[in-house]
Amino acid sequence: MELSGLFTGDERKRKEREMREAGRLPAGQSLTLKWPVLHYGSVPHFDSSKWSFFVRGLVKQPQSLDWTACKALPRVEEQSDFHCVTRWSRFDNHWRGISTRSVLDLASPLPETTHVLVHGEQGYTANLPLADFTADHVLFATHHEGQPLTEEHGGPLRLIVPHLYAWKSVKWVRGIELLDQDVPGFWEQNGYHIHGDPFREQRFSE
Ligand SMILES: Nc1nc2c(c(=O)[nH]1)N[C@H]1C(S)=C(S)[C@@H](COP(=O)(O)O)O[C@H]1N2
Ligand SMILES: [Mo]
């Protein structure tokens, strides 16, 4: 055993090198072993009696689901990496939650749907192509490492889109809107890239 491996700083550097060599560390990112809390505005308090989740826009059957209905949807588990545009990456997060496809299916999307605008509390939004929203490893998470998501990390429900910068992983998600065009969300209106692929360093709009 390497003596230097006993020190956390060296452990972080060792893992960072390992992820870089494996092609999992996007350019300009550094690995964190912690889990920073990052968001705009304050942490909303969850009240299950008032909470609801909508599916609206280009759908045959608009939905309004209460917390009980949401929890009854098919459960999925995923392990994935998380890349924030402020240059930290957190690897091998274990998530449990609800599949985005099962939420979509409830509402029967119309064939002209090409994009999804994801709505969080307090007017936060993020846009993504339908194909990114339904991609493998994308989910609405309720749990992280076996524990219910804390309020500061987006509990009770947040989107996780591991293959895009983490501003797309909307915390305190309250609904989705199906669209036939790409409508910029909160950060996308404020200079960030419309798509946000960390492996192409799509940080800012041109
Ligand atoms: N509702 C909402 N979701 C949000 C944000 C936000 O400001 N509001 N910030 C995003 C950004 S920039 C990041 S990096 C992640 C951070 O998630 P974490 O605090 O659980 O690490 O949440 C994303 N989701
Ligand atoms: Mo971020």
mmCIF file of C-alpha atoms and ligand atoms in Angstrom:
data_model
loop_
_atom_site.group_PDB
_atom_site.id
_atom_site.type_symbol
_atom_site.label_atom_id
_atom_site.label_comp_id
_atom_site.label_asym_id
_atom_site.label_seq_id
_atom_site.Cartn_x
_atom_site.Cartn_y
_atom_site.Cartn_z
ATOM 1 C CA MET A 1 0.000 0.000 0.000
ATOM 2 C CA GLU A 2 1.226 3.436 -0.924
ATOM 3 C CA LEU A 3 1.734 5.586 2.181
ATOM 4 C CA SER A 4 0.563 8.712 0.378
ATOM 5 C CA GLY A 5 -2.797 7.007 -0.185
ATOM 6 C CA LEU A 6 -3.542 7.517 3.497
ATOM 7 C CA PHE A 7 -4.043 11.226 2.965
ATOM 8 C CA THR A 8 -7.359 12.389 1.567
ATOM 9 C CA GLY A 9 -5.803 14.958 -0.770
ATOM 10 C CA ASP A 10 -3.711 12.242 -2.375
ATOM 11 C CA GLU A 11 -6.706 9.936 -2.577
ATOM 12 C CA ARG A 12 -8.577 12.640 -4.474
ATOM 13 C CA LYS A 13 -5.670 13.131 -6.871
ATOM 14 C CA ARG A 14 -5.269 9.400 -7.384
ATOM 15 C CA LYS A 15 -8.959 8.994 -8.269
ATOM 16 C CA GLU A 16 -8.846 12.036 -10.501
ATOM 17 C CA ARG A 17 -5.947 10.555 -12.451
ATOM 18 C CA GLU A 18 -7.769 7.230 -12.675
ATOM 19 C CA MET A 19 -10.923 8.899 -14.071
ATOM 20 C CA ARG A 20 -8.913 10.999 -16.525
ATOM 21 C CA GLU A 21 -7.111 7.912 -17.800
ATOM 22 C CA ALA A 22 -10.450 6.106 -18.129
ATOM 23 C CA GLY A 23 -11.790 8.997 -20.253
ATOM 24 C CA ARG A 24 -14.429 9.838 -17.666
ATOM 25 C CA LEU A 25 -13.122 13.261 -16.564
ATOM 26 C CA PRO A 26 -14.233 15.936 -19.051
ATOM 27 C CA ALA A 27 -11.711 18.648 -19.974
ATOM 28 C CA GLY A 28 -11.454 21.481 -17.459
ATOM 29 C CA GLN A 29 -13.043 19.486 -14.618
ATOM 30 C CA SER A 30 -11.576 18.332 -11.312
ATOM 31 C CA LEU A 31 -12.795 15.464 -9.188
ATOM 32 C CA THR A 32 -14.476 16.095 -5.848
ATOM 33 C CA LEU A 33 -15.031 13.477 -3.155
ATOM 34 C CA LYS A 34 -17.461 15.816 -1.378
ATOM 35 C CA TRP A 35 -20.913 16.722 -2.593
ATOM 36 C CA PRO A 36 -21.230 20.501 -2.947
ATOM 37 C CA VAL A 37 -24.667 22.115 -2.660
ATOM 38 C CA LEU A 38 -25.235 24.540 -5.496
ATOM 39 C CA HIS A 39 -28.354 26.385 -6.595
ATOM 40 C CA TYR A 40 -29.906 29.744 -7.244
ATOM 41 C CA GLY A 41 -32.291 31.029 -4.550
ATOM 42 C CA SER A 42 -33.405 29.356 -1.329
ATOM 43 C CA VAL A 43 -34.188 25.725 -0.442
ATOM 44 C CA PRO A 44 -37.956 25.146 -0.751
ATOM 45 C CA HIS A 45 -39.751 23.205 1.960
ATOM 46 C CA PHE A 46 -41.611 20.073 0.850
ATOM 47 C CA ASP A 47 -45.259 19.696 1.902
ATOM 48 C CA SER A 48 -46.653 16.410 0.520
ATOM 49 C CA SER A 49 -50.263 17.619 0.911
ATOM 50 C CA LYS A 50 -49.677 20.580 -1.431
ATOM 51 C CA TRP A 51 -47.083 19.101 -3.805
ATOM 52 C CA SER A 52 -48.028 18.075 -7.354
ATOM 53 C CA PHE A 53 -46.230 17.285 -10.595
ATOM 54 C CA PHE A 54 -47.553 18.287 -14.019
ATOM 55 C CA VAL A 55 -47.045 16.961 -17.518
ATOM 56 C CA ARG A 56 -48.335 19.497 -20.028
ATOM 57 C CA GLY A 57 -47.778 20.896 -23.496
ATOM 58 C CA LEU A 58 -47.856 18.573 -26.500
ATOM 59 C CA VAL A 59 -49.599 15.627 -24.845
ATOM 60 C CA LYS A 60 -52.875 13.814 -25.415
ATOM 61 C CA GLN A 61 -53.511 13.472 -21.683
ATOM 62 C CA PRO A 62 -52.132 16.262 -19.494
ATOM 63 C CA GLN A 63 -51.301 15.006 -15.997
ATOM 64 C CA SER A 64 -51.285 16.360 -12.494
ATOM 65 C CA LEU A 65 -49.820 13.791 -10.128
ATOM 66 C CA ASP A 66 -49.778 14.030 -6.373
ATOM 67 C CA TRP A 67 -46.901 12.623 -4.307
ATOM 68 C CA THR A 68 -48.660 9.258 -3.775
ATOM 69 C CA ALA A 69 -49.226 8.827 -7.519
ATOM 70 C CA CYS A 70 -45.594 9.706 -8.240
ATOM 71 C CA LYS A 71 -44.245 7.215 -5.742
ATOM 72 C CA ALA A 72 -46.376 4.473 -7.341
ATOM 73 C CA LEU A 73 -44.576 4.812 -10.704
ATOM 74 C CA PRO A 74 -42.005 2.161 -11.749
ATOM 75 C CA ARG A 75 -38.729 2.476 -9.840
ATOM 76 C CA VAL A 76 -35.300 2.505 -11.470
ATOM 77 C CA GLU A 77 -31.714 2.524 -10.188
ATOM 78 C CA GLU A 78 -28.706 4.060 -11.885
ATOM 79 C CA GLN A 79 -25.044 4.709 -11.196
ATOM 80 C CA SER A 80 -23.609 7.767 -12.890
ATOM 81 C CA ASP A 81 -21.218 10.722 -12.838
ATOM 82 C CA PHE A 82 -22.186 14.348 -12.228
ATOM 83 C CA HIS A 83 -20.408 17.299 -13.876
ATOM 84 C CA CYS A 84 -21.021 20.886 -12.770
ATOM 85 C CA VAL A 85 -20.031 23.669 -15.156
ATOM 86 C CA THR A 86 -18.238 25.370 -12.208
ATOM 87 C CA ARG A 87 -15.625 22.624 -12.798
ATOM 88 C CA TRP A 88 -16.282 19.895 -10.254
ATOM 89 C CA SER A 89 -17.229 16.318 -11.090
ATOM 90 C CA ARG A 90 -18.568 13.714 -8.679
ATOM 91 C CA PHE A 91 -18.227 10.097 -9.771
ATOM 92 C CA ASP A 92 -20.243 6.895 -9.309
ATOM 93 C CA ASN A 93 -23.338 8.347 -7.689
ATOM 94 C CA HIS A 94 -25.948 5.728 -6.946
ATOM 95 C CA TRP A 95 -29.446 7.024 -7.651
ATOM 96 C CA ARG A 96 -32.884 5.513 -7.191
ATOM 97 C CA GLY A 97 -36.079 7.046 -8.493
ATOM 98 C CA ILE A 98 -38.643 7.117 -11.272
ATOM 99 C CA SER A 99 -37.978 6.550 -14.945
ATOM 100 C CA THR A 100 -38.531 9.617 -17.128
ATOM 101 C CA ARG A 101 -40.051 7.376 -19.813
ATOM 102 C CA SER A 102 -42.781 6.120 -17.485
ATOM 103 C CA VAL A 103 -43.745 9.712 -16.655
ATOM 104 C CA LEU A 104 -43.904 10.588 -20.354
ATOM 105 C CA ASP A 105 -45.949 7.514 -21.239
ATOM 106 C CA LEU A 106 -48.706 8.489 -18.780
ATOM 107 C CA ALA A 107 -49.395 11.610 -20.794
ATOM 108 C CA SER A 108 -49.128 10.154 -24.343
ATOM 109 C CA PRO A 109 -46.835 12.734 -25.976
ATOM 110 C CA LEU A 110 -47.832 13.945 -29.428
ATOM 111 C CA PRO A 111 -45.497 12.891 -32.275
ATOM 112 C CA GLU A 112 -44.382 16.480 -32.959
ATOM 113 C CA THR A 113 -42.679 16.703 -29.537
ATOM 114 C CA THR A 114 -38.955 17.410 -29.917
ATOM 115 C CA HIS A 115 -37.982 19.109 -26.619
ATOM 116 C CA VAL A 116 -38.762 19.107 -22.926
ATOM 117 C CA LEU A 117 -38.733 22.140 -20.630
ATOM 118 C CA VAL A 118 -38.252 20.942 -17.059
ATOM 119 C CA HIS A 119 -39.779 23.137 -14.345
ATOM 120 C CA GLY A 120 -38.509 23.353 -10.776
ATOM 121 C CA GLU A 121 -39.722 25.357 -7.769
ATOM 122 C CA GLN A 122 -39.473 29.151 -7.875
ATOM 123 C CA GLY A 123 -39.516 29.337 -11.676
ATOM 124 C CA TYR A 124 -36.204 27.505 -12.309
ATOM 125 C CA THR A 125 -36.254 25.778 -15.706
ATOM 126 C CA ALA A 126 -33.905 23.791 -17.944
ATOM 127 C CA ASN A 127 -34.469 22.714 -21.539
ATOM 128 C CA LEU A 128 -33.343 19.556 -23.267
ATOM 129 C CA PRO A 129 -34.030 17.584 -26.429
ATOM 130 C CA LEU A 130 -36.538 14.758 -25.955
ATOM 131 C CA ALA A 131 -33.820 12.215 -26.826
ATOM 132 C CA ASP A 132 -31.665 13.471 -23.926
ATOM 133 C CA PHE A 133 -34.621 13.386 -21.543
ATOM 134 C CA THR A 134 -35.413 9.750 -22.398
ATOM 135 C CA ALA A 135 -31.752 8.639 -22.677
ATOM 136 C CA ASP A 136 -30.433 5.723 -20.641
ATOM 137 C CA HIS A 137 -29.328 6.691 -17.114
ATOM 138 C CA VAL A 138 -31.667 9.725 -16.935
ATOM 139 C CA LEU A 139 -34.150 9.569 -14.048
ATOM 140 C CA PHE A 140 -36.189 11.539 -11.538
ATOM 141 C CA ALA A 141 -34.255 10.722 -8.378
ATOM 142 C CA THR A 142 -35.803 10.270 -4.942
ATOM 143 C CA HIS A 143 -32.752 8.606 -3.309
ATOM 144 C CA HIS A 144 -28.969 8.978 -3.341
ATOM 145 C CA GLU A 145 -26.739 6.225 -1.892
ATOM 146 C CA GLY A 146 -29.846 4.557 -0.432
ATOM 147 C CA GLN A 147 -31.014 7.641 1.481
ATOM 148 C CA PRO A 148 -33.939 9.922 0.588
ATOM 149 C CA LEU A 149 -32.654 13.047 -1.167
ATOM 150 C CA THR A 150 -32.166 15.841 1.335
ATOM 151 C CA GLU A 151 -34.010 19.095 0.698
ATOM 152 C CA GLU A 152 -30.764 20.924 -0.094
ATOM 153 C CA HIS A 153 -29.939 18.374 -2.818
ATOM 154 C CA GLY A 154 -33.364 18.720 -4.431
ATOM 155 C CA GLY A 155 -35.613 16.426 -2.395
ATOM 156 C CA PRO A 156 -38.153 15.032 -2.660
ATOM 157 C CA LEU A 157 -37.642 14.764 -6.420
ATOM 158 C CA ARG A 158 -34.987 15.970 -8.836
ATOM 159 C CA LEU A 159 -34.009 15.218 -12.392
ATOM 160 C CA ILE A 160 -30.615 13.585 -13.020
ATOM 161 C CA VAL A 161 -29.137 13.958 -16.528
ATOM 162 C CA PRO A 162 -25.616 12.584 -16.077
ATOM 163 C CA HIS A 163 -24.451 13.166 -19.663
ATOM 164 C CA LEU A 164 -25.102 16.952 -19.564
ATOM 165 C CA TYR A 165 -23.764 19.668 -17.230
ATOM 166 C CA ALA A 166 -25.558 19.517 -13.909
ATOM 167 C CA TRP A 167 -27.561 22.734 -14.299
ATOM 168 C CA LYS A 168 -29.874 20.500 -16.409
ATOM 169 C CA SER A 169 -30.406 18.221 -13.369
ATOM 170 C CA VAL A 170 -33.282 20.310 -12.008
ATOM 171 C CA LYS A 171 -33.742 20.133 -8.234
ATOM 172 C CA TRP A 172 -37.239 20.329 -6.646
ATOM 173 C CA VAL A 173 -38.778 19.401 -9.964
ATOM 174 C CA ARG A 174 -42.518 20.156 -10.274
ATOM 175 C CA GLY A 175 -43.329 19.347 -13.867
ATOM 176 C CA ILE A 176 -42.386 18.994 -17.498
ATOM 177 C CA GLU A 177 -43.622 20.769 -20.589
ATOM 178 C CA LEU A 178 -43.437 19.081 -23.992
ATOM 179 C CA LEU A 179 -42.597 21.365 -26.898
ATOM 180 C CA ASP A 180 -41.921 21.287 -30.644
ATOM 181 C CA GLN A 181 -39.029 23.777 -30.326
ATOM 182 C CA ASP A 182 -36.031 24.389 -28.051
ATOM 183 C CA VAL A 183 -36.980 27.051 -25.489
ATOM 184 C CA PRO A 184 -34.028 28.262 -23.364
ATOM 185 C CA GLY A 185 -34.358 27.669 -19.618
ATOM 186 C CA PHE A 186 -33.026 29.719 -16.696
ATOM 187 C CA TRP A 187 -29.249 29.383 -17.230
ATOM 188 C CA GLU A 188 -29.596 29.039 -20.994
ATOM 189 C CA GLN A 189 -31.150 32.538 -21.039
ATOM 190 C CA ASN A 190 -28.203 33.757 -18.950
ATOM 191 C CA GLY A 191 -25.329 32.850 -21.251
ATOM 192 C CA TYR A 192 -24.993 29.110 -20.752
ATOM 193 C CA HIS A 193 -24.987 26.681 -23.647
ATOM 194 C CA ILE A 194 -28.321 25.522 -25.039
ATOM 195 C CA HIS A 195 -27.257 21.827 -24.872
ATOM 196 C CA GLY A 196 -24.419 21.576 -22.316
ATOM 197 C CA ASP A 197 -22.416 18.437 -23.175
ATOM 198 C CA PRO A 198 -19.430 18.362 -20.749
ATOM 199 C CA PHE A 199 -17.377 16.132 -23.069
ATOM 200 C CA ARG A 200 -17.550 18.841 -25.736
ATOM 201 C CA GLU A 201 -17.087 21.619 -23.161
ATOM 202 C CA GLN A 202 -20.395 23.211 -24.135
ATOM 203 C CA ARG A 203 -20.254 25.652 -21.211
ATOM 204 C CA PHE A 204 -21.356 28.968 -22.692
ATOM 205 C CA SER A 205 -23.379 30.017 -25.709
ATOM 206 C CA GLU A 206 -21.329 31.445 -28.558
HETATM 207 N N1 LIG B 1 -34.176 24.054 -9.100
HETATM 208 C C1 LIG B 1 -32.863 24.176 -9.308
HETATM 209 N N2 LIG B 1 -32.170 23.092 -9.732
HETATM 210 C C2 LIG B 1 -30.834 23.170 -9.928
HETATM 211 C C3 LIG B 1 -30.128 24.370 -9.722
HETATM 212 C C4 LIG B 1 -30.883 25.502 -9.291
HETATM 213 O O1 LIG B 1 -30.353 26.623 -9.110
HETATM 214 N N3 LIG B 1 -32.238 25.365 -9.080
HETATM 215 N N4 LIG B 1 -28.750 24.410 -9.942
HETATM 216 C C5 LIG B 1 -28.184 23.372 -10.805
HETATM 217 C C6 LIG B 1 -26.728 23.294 -10.746
HETATM 218 S S1 LIG B 1 -25.853 24.524 -11.521
HETATM 219 C C7 LIG B 1 -26.064 22.217 -10.192
HETATM 220 S S2 LIG B 1 -24.384 22.070 -10.264
HETATM 221 C C8 LIG B 1 -26.807 21.165 -9.468
HETATM 222 C C9 LIG B 1 -26.212 20.982 -8.088
HETATM 223 O O2 LIG B 1 -26.841 19.950 -7.406
HETATM 224 P P1 LIG B 1 -26.395 19.649 -5.908
HETATM 225 O O3 LIG B 1 -26.617 20.920 -5.115
HETATM 226 O O4 LIG B 1 -27.251 18.516 -5.440
HETATM 227 O O5 LIG B 1 -24.932 19.293 -5.949
HETATM 228 O O6 LIG B 1 -28.191 21.451 -9.354
HETATM 229 C C10 LIG B 1 -28.765 21.998 -10.521
HETATM 230 N N5 LIG B 1 -30.178 22.046 -10.345
HETATM 231 MO MO MO B 2 -23.684 23.662 -11.691
#
